[in-house]
Amino acid sequence: MTKKEEPPLSRVPRAVRVASLLSEGEELSGDDQEDEDEDDHAYEGVPNGGWHTSSLSLSLPSTIAAPHPMDGPPGGSTPVTPVIKAGWLDKNPPQGSYIYQKRWVRLDADHLRYFDSNKDAYSKRFISVACISRVAAIGDQKFEVITNNRTFAFRAESDVERKEWMQALQQAMAEQRARARLSSAYLLGVPGSEQPDRAGSLELRGFKNKLYVAVVGDKVQLYKNLEEYHLGIGITFIDMSVGNVKEVDRRSFDLTTPYRIFSFSADSELEKEQWLEAMQGAVAEALSTSEVAERVWAAAPNRFCADCGAPQPDWASINLCVVICKRCAGEHRGLGAGVSKVRSLKMDRKVWTETLIELFLQLGNGAGNRFWAANVPPSEALQPSSSPSTRRCHLEAKYREGKYRRYHPLFGNQEELDKALCAAVTTTDLAETQALLGCGAGISCFSGDPEAPTPLALAEQAGQTLQMEFLRNNRTTEVPRLDSMKPLEKHYSVILPTVSHSGFLYKTASAGKLLQDRRAREEFSRRWCVLSDGVLSYYENERAVTPNGEIRASEIVCLAVPLPDTHGFEHTFEVYTEGERLYLFGLESMEQAHEWVKCIAKAFVPPLAEDLLARDFERLGRLPYKAGLSLQRAQEGWFSLSGSELRAVFPEGPCEEPLQLRKLQELSIQGDSENQVLVLVERRRTLYIQGERRLDFMGWLGAIQKAAASMGDTLSEQQLGDSDIPVIVYRCVDYITQCGLTSEGIYRKCGQTSKTQRLLESLRQDARSVHLKEGEQHVDDVSSALKRFLRDLPDGLFTRAQRLAWLEASEIEDEEEKVSRYRELLVRLPPVNRATVKALISHLYCVQCFSDTNQMNVHNLAIVFGPTLFQTDGQDYKAGRVVEDLINHYVVVFSVDEEELRKQREEITAIVKMRVAGTASGTQHAGDFICTVYLEEKKAETEQHVKIPASMTAEELTLEILDRRNVGIREKDYWTCFEVNEREEAERPLHFAEKVLPILHGLGTDSHLVVKKHQAMEAMLLYLASRVSDTKHGMMKFREDRSLLGLGLPSGGFHDRYFILNSSCLRLYKEVRSQRPWSGAPETSHRPEKEWPVKSLRVYLGVKKKLRPPTCWGFTVVHETEKHEKQQWYLCCDTQMELREWFATFLFVQHDGLVWPSEPSRVSRAVPEVRLGSVSLIPLRGSENEMRRSVAAFTADPLSLLRNV
Ligand SMILES: [Zn+2]
């Protein structure tokens, strides 16, 4: 049905306030709404008050306030759909009125829009061109735009004008249809609009009724209601390239644009979060660059998703060489990198080399689908609107199984396939290579030619760069197989072993959170329970026919057995389901409880993980995890916890050794409260358990934390570190080694009782999480805590049983005999005691090496430690003698080999040197940490796991990695360790003397360390050597990240600012008042707008693309305040040299002139002492005195320096 649109009488806006670019953040008036909301066209008049900004042009900068401001890109740089035609038209008067309304009407390829005026940013109405069915001329220079159920009439100034409008509209419609046909012809896709990322009702301030809002790509569209959304007739849409979204309160959020603030309210907090996320996604999308996409789309088939046909796909699988939409990309990712390597055309810009783009133009969706989708039955084809599960099935079949592929004639004949591949790669026939690889040809088969043994080498020999690129991207691609191993989730649908069990159980009402308190007996009700056919049903009684409820075994994610007597029933067990419910069952008899637990476990654990059932467990279930080399995606694994052992069965990879939770090096929770990740680090393994489901994750978390804690007071019940030493001992010893070796009277002096006690208490509770920091703990408190711990050990370090034997041994007169007796006794100690004695004596051996400064020679130490370790009153010296003997004969008694001793000495030397040099970081954590470091770039093959002692410097780490990889250092190879922040797209070359450990602790999950050559170092050193001044000043483009959450949402652009960097601070000046011709230094306004202490800045090379840096020579400056708040700025230089000069100056002032270690240390690094001594104290240029003088000069006010020029 078609009806005329009837706008209400045009009325004068009642409240209009101006929002200008300059007063961003000021909200437009909450306009008065019309009352006739029942009227179909109530919204018509609203924008008047809403976003008509009549005097907008007055406050806009002149560049933007052009005659038709909105006909050009509003922000000046975002590409906007070009306007086909724009001009003033009269819109037909509302019923009962004869006054035509003047409207500024604008047509682009997708929309016809009309505005109150040509200065308005937001339309009163838009009509999707795709929904226009006809344009017809009616009398009186009028014409009608007819859609399925509504007609809009306009009157032009003249017949010529009308004709132009009608032609423009008809042409736009024709083009729209052609595009739709192309889309539907191509892979059965549905023509028309993009699927929204989110759509639904929202309140918008100023509107009486809720609007229907859709987030589509980089736009937020506003519709009056759902019906109009379907009709393609909306109010307006907001281009998110100028949008900024921020939370206001629990349910509200603002979408701010330079022209207006839209204040939305959602129905719930959760919905608000989802809207925020969707709109932030739209901002990201708007700010991403489509340069690569435009180029890849140059090949027509690439303009539609290779899988579902959705238009403008901006993702790609770089090994399959197909362009896909965001939705399909998500499912591709789920296939694993072995099947599809997913990258964004818009965001992963670095990936898109010229070669790869060319490959996509040559192969791309055309060739890709001729091979992969040669036989898709129409019933199995995807549509842009297909559901995620349909998509997943289709993509599994298409790429993992190769179900629809065109079989190569040589299929099945491996030898011939390989031969054909070797031939194909030397030609330009990429489609053939694709078909051969997809049909099983071996990518690394032997070509028969030793000169060029692999297809890749052959391609290289033949100069086929595209073939090489294709082969490289498919190096690890799995060959599709119909019988291929399905991902784990498929296992759940496998019919589980039929287990049957029945009996009475006592059950409580299911809970949505963990059970914190004891459940009284009365809270349980007796239920007849039957486990059969994979369902646990509970009935009112054994005669009842219909169950009260049931739990499907496939929904069970975890089964836990609380300690006896936790609840009103002696024996209980908990069942957690996927739907985040927790059921508690109880029983009197242990045997019965045990039997039920066993049966339920059997019913929900797949055969894959049945090994876990062989042992008793306190907790059993499945959890998403990441581990080993497959960190890209989480998989679901099966876990069981018994005692302090965590067993795991992973769908891929070899059988895992159980994790000894008490021996973990790290147990921490990362991520935010919504997205928690439990990180478990063992000696060589790191396991990430993800908290996707909150309830069972919290259960696991508590259980694992408890299991990882110390169990009791004896040594072996403590949390254990590397080599079986209790973490508590290790922490203290390490701290004293780091900070107390030169402290006078160490171990003899007592700490403050209260502090010592508090420290010991927290260490006993969870030593692993205690990080002793210099400045926070006094060494004497730590040493006292250690002594107290050892003295209080119930069994003593030397055990009650053997204590006497040790004391007796000390009386043996023959020195040699005595030592061998000690050795004998040592072997008899329990392993943890033995390891601890050794660690402790080794430590005391170090301490006495510094007796010159700490006054603690062997004898003094023995006086202190004898009674402590043997728990005596110190009256007789036998105990002391044992300690004295052990220290004196340390090497022999403990069979310490040369290498060990040398390492120990090195470590001490390094520590002392650094302390003397005063470079010991103020926030040093004790304890080693295993860290993953990459060589040259981040990928599985370049991974190295390195133990990072607290004393390790960036240079030592660099050298260690190079050593391990056997990489020689050539002259002018500036190998450096970089901290790479993937999220910020920035990296920071670590200073060679920087301690690695504190950096590791601060490293987020999206950061990693890479050792590679510092390409700019030589240029920087040359610059530093040749410059005249030690300060640097000049203009840079500056942008502040005002988002406190670090979401990196845009808040304004880059602006020119004047900077001065001296040895103490970086200063920013807003204005440069005048130029002094005789000095070259511009005079700045006297007070800097901002000032930051230079030593607390971290300078990263690079600025994330999302922020649209004006040049590619940018850096990101992070400032952490005393309160650990992070602030961030972005600076851009005009040239690479400028960037290097600034960066070099930063390095110079931050590290007191020591930018690069002096050469000899690197060259002679084979000699260990020198290697550790490479932390050079000699400044790069000049003597130390010169250095100090120049530092002194730095500290002067740069302005006064400038004035003296
Ligand atoms: Zn798709």
mmCIF file of N, CA and C in Angstrom, residues 710-799:
data_model
loop_
_atom_site.group_PDB
_atom_site.id
_atom_site.type_symbol
_atom_site.label_atom_id
_atom_site.label_comp_id
_atom_site.label_asym_id
_atom_site.label_seq_id
_atom_site.Cartn_x
_atom_site.Cartn_y
_atom_site.Cartn_z
ATOM 1 N N SER A 710 51.017 -23.469 49.937
ATOM 2 C CA SER A 710 51.708 -24.361 50.855
ATOM 3 C C SER A 710 50.675 -25.118 51.675
ATOM 4 N N MET A 711 50.999 -26.385 51.941
ATOM 5 C CA MET A 711 50.004 -27.217 52.602
ATOM 6 C C MET A 711 50.197 -27.231 54.110
ATOM 7 N N GLY A 712 51.417 -27.078 54.535
ATOM 8 C CA GLY A 712 51.661 -27.207 55.971
ATOM 9 C C GLY A 712 52.956 -26.519 56.329
ATOM 10 N N ASP A 713 53.536 -26.944 57.432
ATOM 11 C CA ASP A 713 54.701 -26.242 57.941
ATOM 12 C C ASP A 713 56.022 -26.893 57.544
ATOM 13 N N THR A 714 55.972 -28.158 57.127
ATOM 14 C CA THR A 714 57.255 -28.798 56.834
ATOM 15 C C THR A 714 57.774 -28.279 55.505
ATOM 16 N N LEU A 715 59.047 -28.508 55.310
ATOM 17 C CA LEU A 715 59.697 -27.969 54.124
ATOM 18 C C LEU A 715 59.046 -28.446 52.835
ATOM 19 N N SER A 716 58.793 -29.764 52.767
ATOM 20 C CA SER A 716 58.315 -30.295 51.495
ATOM 21 C C SER A 716 56.856 -29.948 51.233
ATOM 22 N N GLU A 717 56.194 -29.393 52.237
ATOM 23 C CA GLU A 717 54.816 -28.974 52.003
ATOM 24 C C GLU A 717 54.728 -27.541 51.499
ATOM 25 N N GLN A 718 55.864 -26.895 51.367
ATOM 26 C CA GLN A 718 55.867 -25.508 50.899
ATOM 27 C C GLN A 718 55.693 -25.444 49.392
ATOM 28 N N GLN A 719 55.369 -24.274 48.917
ATOM 29 C CA GLN A 719 55.427 -24.041 47.470
ATOM 30 C C GLN A 719 56.885 -24.217 47.068
ATOM 31 N N LEU A 720 57.100 -24.990 46.034
ATOM 32 C CA LEU A 720 58.478 -25.275 45.658
ATOM 33 C C LEU A 720 58.846 -24.572 44.362
ATOM 34 N N GLY A 721 60.075 -24.142 44.321
ATOM 35 C CA GLY A 721 60.546 -23.484 43.100
ATOM 36 C C GLY A 721 61.387 -24.432 42.289
ATOM 37 N N ASP A 722 62.148 -23.863 41.405
ATOM 38 C CA ASP A 722 63.094 -24.623 40.616
ATOM 39 C C ASP A 722 63.961 -25.431 41.561
ATOM 40 N N SER A 723 64.416 -26.566 41.149
ATOM 41 C CA SER A 723 65.287 -27.458 41.908
ATOM 42 C C SER A 723 64.803 -27.707 43.338
ATOM 43 N N ASP A 724 63.493 -27.776 43.509
ATOM 44 C CA ASP A 724 62.909 -28.226 44.772
ATOM 45 C C ASP A 724 63.168 -27.349 45.984
ATOM 46 N N ILE A 725 63.576 -26.138 45.763
ATOM 47 C CA ILE A 725 63.797 -25.264 46.913
ATOM 48 C C ILE A 725 62.488 -24.552 47.221
ATOM 49 N N PRO A 726 62.067 -24.509 48.486
ATOM 50 C CA PRO A 726 60.829 -23.797 48.785
ATOM 51 C C PRO A 726 60.911 -22.345 48.310
ATOM 52 N N VAL A 727 59.814 -21.900 47.724
ATOM 53 C CA VAL A 727 59.794 -20.547 47.167
ATOM 54 C C VAL A 727 60.123 -19.515 48.247
ATOM 55 N N ILE A 728 59.665 -19.788 49.434
ATOM 56 C CA ILE A 728 59.873 -18.851 50.529
ATOM 57 C C ILE A 728 61.375 -18.637 50.797
ATOM 58 N N VAL A 729 62.145 -19.725 50.753
ATOM 59 C CA VAL A 729 63.594 -19.622 50.952
ATOM 60 C C VAL A 729 64.223 -18.904 49.763
ATOM 61 N N TYR A 730 63.769 -19.346 48.608
ATOM 62 C CA TYR A 730 64.312 -18.812 47.371
ATOM 63 C C TYR A 730 64.112 -17.300 47.285
ATOM 64 N N ARG A 731 62.894 -16.867 47.602
ATOM 65 C CA ARG A 731 62.577 -15.434 47.543
ATOM 66 C C ARG A 731 63.510 -14.612 48.431
ATOM 67 N N CYS A 732 63.684 -15.101 49.667
ATOM 68 C CA CYS A 732 64.514 -14.353 50.609
ATOM 69 C C CYS A 732 65.974 -14.343 50.173
ATOM 70 N N VAL A 733 66.470 -15.529 49.839
ATOM 71 C CA VAL A 733 67.874 -15.642 49.450
ATOM 72 C C VAL A 733 68.154 -14.759 48.236
ATOM 73 N N ASP A 734 67.235 -14.807 47.287
ATOM 74 C CA ASP A 734 67.438 -14.019 46.076
ATOM 75 C C ASP A 734 67.439 -12.526 46.388
ATOM 76 N N TYR A 735 66.555 -12.147 47.276
ATOM 77 C CA TYR A 735 66.476 -10.729 47.609
ATOM 78 C C TYR A 735 67.748 -10.257 48.301
ATOM 79 N N ILE A 736 68.228 -11.080 49.229
ATOM 80 C CA ILE A 736 69.466 -10.698 49.928
ATOM 81 C C ILE A 736 70.616 -10.646 48.924
ATOM 82 N N THR A 737 70.621 -11.612 48.005
ATOM 83 C CA THR A 737 71.679 -11.612 47.004
ATOM 84 C C THR A 737 71.630 -10.329 46.175
ATOM 85 N N GLN A 738 70.416 -9.935 45.818
ATOM 86 C CA GLN A 738 70.263 -8.730 45.003
ATOM 87 C C GLN A 738 70.614 -7.466 45.778
ATOM 88 N N CYS A 739 70.136 -7.427 47.006
ATOM 89 C CA CYS A 739 70.167 -6.138 47.686
ATOM 90 C C CYS A 739 70.957 -6.100 48.990
ATOM 91 N N GLY A 740 71.372 -7.256 49.486
ATOM 92 C CA GLY A 740 71.913 -7.205 50.842
ATOM 93 C C GLY A 740 73.336 -7.701 51.019
ATOM 94 N N LEU A 741 73.967 -8.119 49.920
ATOM 95 C CA LEU A 741 75.303 -8.704 50.070
ATOM 96 C C LEU A 741 76.283 -7.731 50.697
ATOM 97 N N THR A 742 76.105 -6.480 50.422
ATOM 98 C CA THR A 742 77.065 -5.505 50.923
ATOM 99 C C THR A 742 76.524 -4.766 52.153
ATOM 100 N N SER A 743 75.424 -5.257 52.668
ATOM 101 C CA SER A 743 74.833 -4.577 53.819
ATOM 102 C C SER A 743 75.530 -5.029 55.105
ATOM 103 N N GLU A 744 75.986 -4.076 55.869
ATOM 104 C CA GLU A 744 76.784 -4.415 57.045
ATOM 105 C C GLU A 744 75.963 -5.200 58.059
ATOM 106 N N GLY A 745 76.577 -6.298 58.521
ATOM 107 C CA GLY A 745 75.936 -7.115 59.548
ATOM 108 C C GLY A 745 74.715 -7.860 59.046
ATOM 109 N N ILE A 746 74.709 -8.148 57.756
ATOM 110 C CA ILE A 746 73.567 -8.862 57.209
ATOM 111 C C ILE A 746 73.413 -10.221 57.907
ATOM 112 N N TYR A 747 72.230 -10.584 58.277
ATOM 113 C CA TYR A 747 71.865 -11.792 59.018
ATOM 114 C C TYR A 747 72.160 -11.695 60.502
ATOM 115 N N ARG A 748 73.099 -10.823 60.861
ATOM 116 C CA ARG A 748 73.356 -10.687 62.295
ATOM 117 C C ARG A 748 72.372 -9.669 62.867
ATOM 118 N N LYS A 749 72.187 -8.593 62.124
ATOM 119 C CA LYS A 749 71.246 -7.571 62.580
ATOM 120 C C LYS A 749 69.824 -8.105 62.488
ATOM 121 N N CYS A 750 69.007 -7.657 63.412
ATOM 122 C CA CYS A 750 67.619 -8.097 63.390
ATOM 123 C C CYS A 750 66.747 -7.044 62.749
ATOM 124 N N GLY A 751 65.750 -7.526 62.061
ATOM 125 C CA GLY A 751 64.785 -6.585 61.465
ATOM 126 C C GLY A 751 63.780 -6.147 62.516
ATOM 127 N N GLN A 752 62.858 -5.296 62.112
ATOM 128 C CA GLN A 752 61.786 -4.888 63.018
ATOM 129 C C GLN A 752 60.830 -6.057 63.203
ATOM 130 N N THR A 753 60.537 -6.371 64.452
ATOM 131 C CA THR A 753 59.741 -7.560 64.725
ATOM 132 C C THR A 753 58.416 -7.556 63.971
ATOM 133 N N SER A 754 57.717 -6.438 64.020
ATOM 134 C CA SER A 754 56.386 -6.411 63.401
ATOM 135 C C SER A 754 56.492 -6.605 61.892
ATOM 136 N N LYS A 755 57.467 -5.934 61.298
ATOM 137 C CA LYS A 755 57.611 -6.045 59.839
ATOM 138 C C LYS A 755 58.023 -7.457 59.451
ATOM 139 N N THR A 756 58.940 -8.014 60.210
ATOM 140 C CA THR A 756 59.403 -9.365 59.938
ATOM 141 C C THR A 756 58.238 -10.338 60.012
ATOM 142 N N GLN A 757 57.416 -10.145 61.032
ATOM 143 C CA GLN A 757 56.302 -11.059 61.207
ATOM 144 C C GLN A 757 55.307 -10.951 60.055
ATOM 145 N N ARG A 758 55.013 -9.720 59.691
ATOM 146 C CA ARG A 758 54.055 -9.518 58.610
ATOM 147 C C ARG A 758 54.570 -10.149 57.306
ATOM 148 N N LEU A 759 55.849 -9.929 57.062
ATOM 149 C CA LEU A 759 56.446 -10.466 55.840
ATOM 150 C C LEU A 759 56.385 -11.996 55.844
ATOM 151 N N LEU A 760 56.766 -12.573 56.972
ATOM 152 C CA LEU A 760 56.799 -14.023 57.062
ATOM 153 C C LEU A 760 55.386 -14.593 56.867
ATOM 154 N N GLU A 761 54.428 -13.889 57.400
ATOM 155 C CA GLU A 761 53.062 -14.351 57.278
ATOM 156 C C GLU A 761 52.622 -14.380 55.808
ATOM 157 N N SER A 762 52.920 -13.312 55.117
ATOM 158 C CA SER A 762 52.486 -13.287 53.713
ATOM 159 C C SER A 762 53.277 -14.300 52.891
ATOM 160 N N LEU A 763 54.531 -14.513 53.252
ATOM 161 C CA LEU A 763 55.322 -15.523 52.538
ATOM 162 C C LEU A 763 54.758 -16.914 52.781
ATOM 163 N N ARG A 764 54.350 -17.149 54.002
ATOM 164 C CA ARG A 764 53.799 -18.464 54.330
ATOM 165 C C ARG A 764 52.491 -18.681 53.603
ATOM 166 N N GLN A 765 51.742 -17.616 53.465
ATOM 167 C CA GLN A 765 50.449 -17.738 52.806
ATOM 168 C C GLN A 765 50.604 -18.067 51.328
ATOM 169 N N ASP A 766 51.371 -17.271 50.647
ATOM 170 C CA ASP A 766 51.552 -17.506 49.218
ATOM 171 C C ASP A 766 52.854 -16.824 48.777
ATOM 172 N N ALA A 767 53.933 -17.567 48.973
ATOM 173 C CA ALA A 767 55.245 -16.978 48.697
ATOM 174 C C ALA A 767 55.394 -16.574 47.241
ATOM 175 N N ARG A 768 54.709 -17.329 46.373
ATOM 176 C CA ARG A 768 54.871 -17.081 44.953
ATOM 177 C C ARG A 768 54.419 -15.676 44.583
ATOM 178 N N SER A 769 53.384 -15.222 45.256
ATOM 179 C CA SER A 769 52.849 -13.927 44.860
ATOM 180 C C SER A 769 53.536 -12.775 45.590
ATOM 181 N N VAL A 770 54.449 -13.108 46.482
ATOM 182 C CA VAL A 770 55.158 -12.023 47.168
ATOM 183 C C VAL A 770 56.372 -11.629 46.334
ATOM 184 N N HIS A 771 56.370 -10.410 45.904
ATOM 185 C CA HIS A 771 57.535 -9.933 45.159
ATOM 186 C C HIS A 771 58.231 -8.886 46.012
ATOM 187 N N LEU A 772 59.379 -9.275 46.505
ATOM 188 C CA LEU A 772 60.105 -8.370 47.388
ATOM 189 C C LEU A 772 60.712 -7.263 46.551
ATOM 190 N N LYS A 773 60.456 -6.065 46.956
ATOM 191 C CA LYS A 773 60.969 -4.941 46.180
ATOM 192 C C LYS A 773 61.907 -4.107 47.009
ATOM 193 N N GLU A 774 62.972 -3.725 46.362
ATOM 194 C CA GLU A 774 63.927 -2.893 47.048
ATOM 195 C C GLU A 774 63.250 -1.574 47.411
ATOM 196 N N GLY A 775 63.485 -1.139 48.598
ATOM 197 C CA GLY A 775 62.844 0.110 49.010
ATOM 198 C C GLY A 775 61.591 -0.153 49.807
ATOM 199 N N GLU A 776 60.959 -1.292 49.540
ATOM 200 C CA GLU A 776 59.760 -1.609 50.307
ATOM 201 C C GLU A 776 60.090 -2.469 51.524
ATOM 202 N N GLN A 777 61.090 -3.330 51.354
ATOM 203 C CA GLN A 777 61.501 -4.151 52.479
ATOM 204 C C GLN A 777 62.956 -3.856 52.829
ATOM 205 N N HIS A 778 63.197 -3.822 54.066
ATOM 206 C CA HIS A 778 64.585 -3.664 54.479
ATOM 207 C C HIS A 778 65.235 -5.042 54.440
ATOM 208 N N VAL A 779 66.487 -5.085 54.026
ATOM 209 C CA VAL A 779 67.167 -6.385 53.938
ATOM 210 C C VAL A 779 67.167 -7.104 55.275
ATOM 211 N N ASP A 780 67.258 -6.353 56.361
ATOM 212 C CA ASP A 780 67.300 -7.010 57.676
ATOM 213 C C ASP A 780 65.953 -7.641 58.027
ATOM 214 N N ASP A 781 64.853 -7.050 57.546
ATOM 215 C CA ASP A 781 63.554 -7.671 57.768
ATOM 216 C C ASP A 781 63.477 -8.998 57.018
ATOM 217 N N VAL A 782 63.986 -8.964 55.780
ATOM 218 C CA VAL A 782 63.934 -10.180 54.974
ATOM 219 C C VAL A 782 64.834 -11.253 55.569
ATOM 220 N N SER A 783 66.044 -10.857 55.973
ATOM 221 C CA SER A 783 66.958 -11.864 56.522
ATOM 222 C C SER A 783 66.389 -12.437 57.818
ATOM 223 N N SER A 784 65.744 -11.593 58.603
ATOM 224 C CA SER A 784 65.150 -12.089 59.852
ATOM 225 C C SER A 784 63.995 -13.037 59.557
ATOM 226 N N ALA A 785 63.216 -12.723 58.536
ATOM 227 C CA ALA A 785 62.088 -13.587 58.171
ATOM 228 C C ALA A 785 62.604 -14.964 57.775
ATOM 229 N N LEU A 786 63.678 -14.984 57.010
ATOM 230 C CA LEU A 786 64.237 -16.269 56.582
ATOM 231 C C LEU A 786 64.732 -17.070 57.793
ATOM 232 N N LYS A 787 65.442 -16.385 58.673
ATOM 233 C CA LYS A 787 65.963 -17.080 59.856
ATOM 234 C C LYS A 787 64.810 -17.634 60.688
ATOM 235 N N ARG A 788 63.762 -16.786 60.846
ATOM 236 C CA ARG A 788 62.622 -17.209 61.642
ATOM 237 C C ARG A 788 61.941 -18.430 61.014
ATOM 238 N N PHE A 789 61.793 -18.399 59.705
ATOM 239 C CA PHE A 789 61.159 -19.515 59.012
ATOM 240 C C PHE A 789 61.937 -20.808 59.260
ATOM 241 N N LEU A 790 63.269 -20.732 59.135
ATOM 242 C CA LEU A 790 64.097 -21.928 59.293
ATOM 243 C C LEU A 790 64.089 -22.425 60.738
ATOM 244 N N ARG A 791 64.100 -21.470 61.641
ATOM 245 C CA ARG A 791 64.131 -21.839 63.050
ATOM 246 C C ARG A 791 62.804 -22.501 63.466
ATOM 247 N N ASP A 792 61.718 -22.067 62.849
ATOM 248 C CA ASP A 792 60.407 -22.567 63.236
ATOM 249 C C ASP A 792 59.978 -23.837 62.510
ATOM 250 N N LEU A 793 60.804 -24.305 61.591
ATOM 251 C CA LEU A 793 60.411 -25.526 60.874
ATOM 252 C C LEU A 793 60.205 -26.647 61.890
ATOM 253 N N PRO A 794 59.048 -27.287 61.885
ATOM 254 C CA PRO A 794 58.766 -28.288 62.911
ATOM 255 C C PRO A 794 59.827 -29.391 62.979
ATOM 256 N N ASP A 795 60.321 -29.776 61.806
ATOM 257 C CA ASP A 795 61.275 -30.866 61.782
ATOM 258 C C ASP A 795 62.705 -30.363 61.650
ATOM 259 N N GLY A 796 62.866 -29.078 61.470
ATOM 260 C CA GLY A 796 64.203 -28.524 61.283
ATOM 261 C C GLY A 796 64.755 -28.844 59.917
ATOM 262 N N LEU A 797 65.716 -28.041 59.499
ATOM 263 C CA LEU A 797 66.287 -28.251 58.169
ATOM 264 C C LEU A 797 67.019 -29.594 58.098
ATOM 265 N N PHE A 798 67.661 -29.958 59.210
ATOM 266 C CA PHE A 798 68.446 -31.203 59.188
ATOM 267 C C PHE A 798 67.664 -32.396 59.726
ATOM 268 N N THR A 799 66.390 -32.210 59.964
ATOM 269 C CA THR A 799 65.442 -33.200 60.506
ATOM 270 C C THR A 799 65.816 -33.649 61.917
#
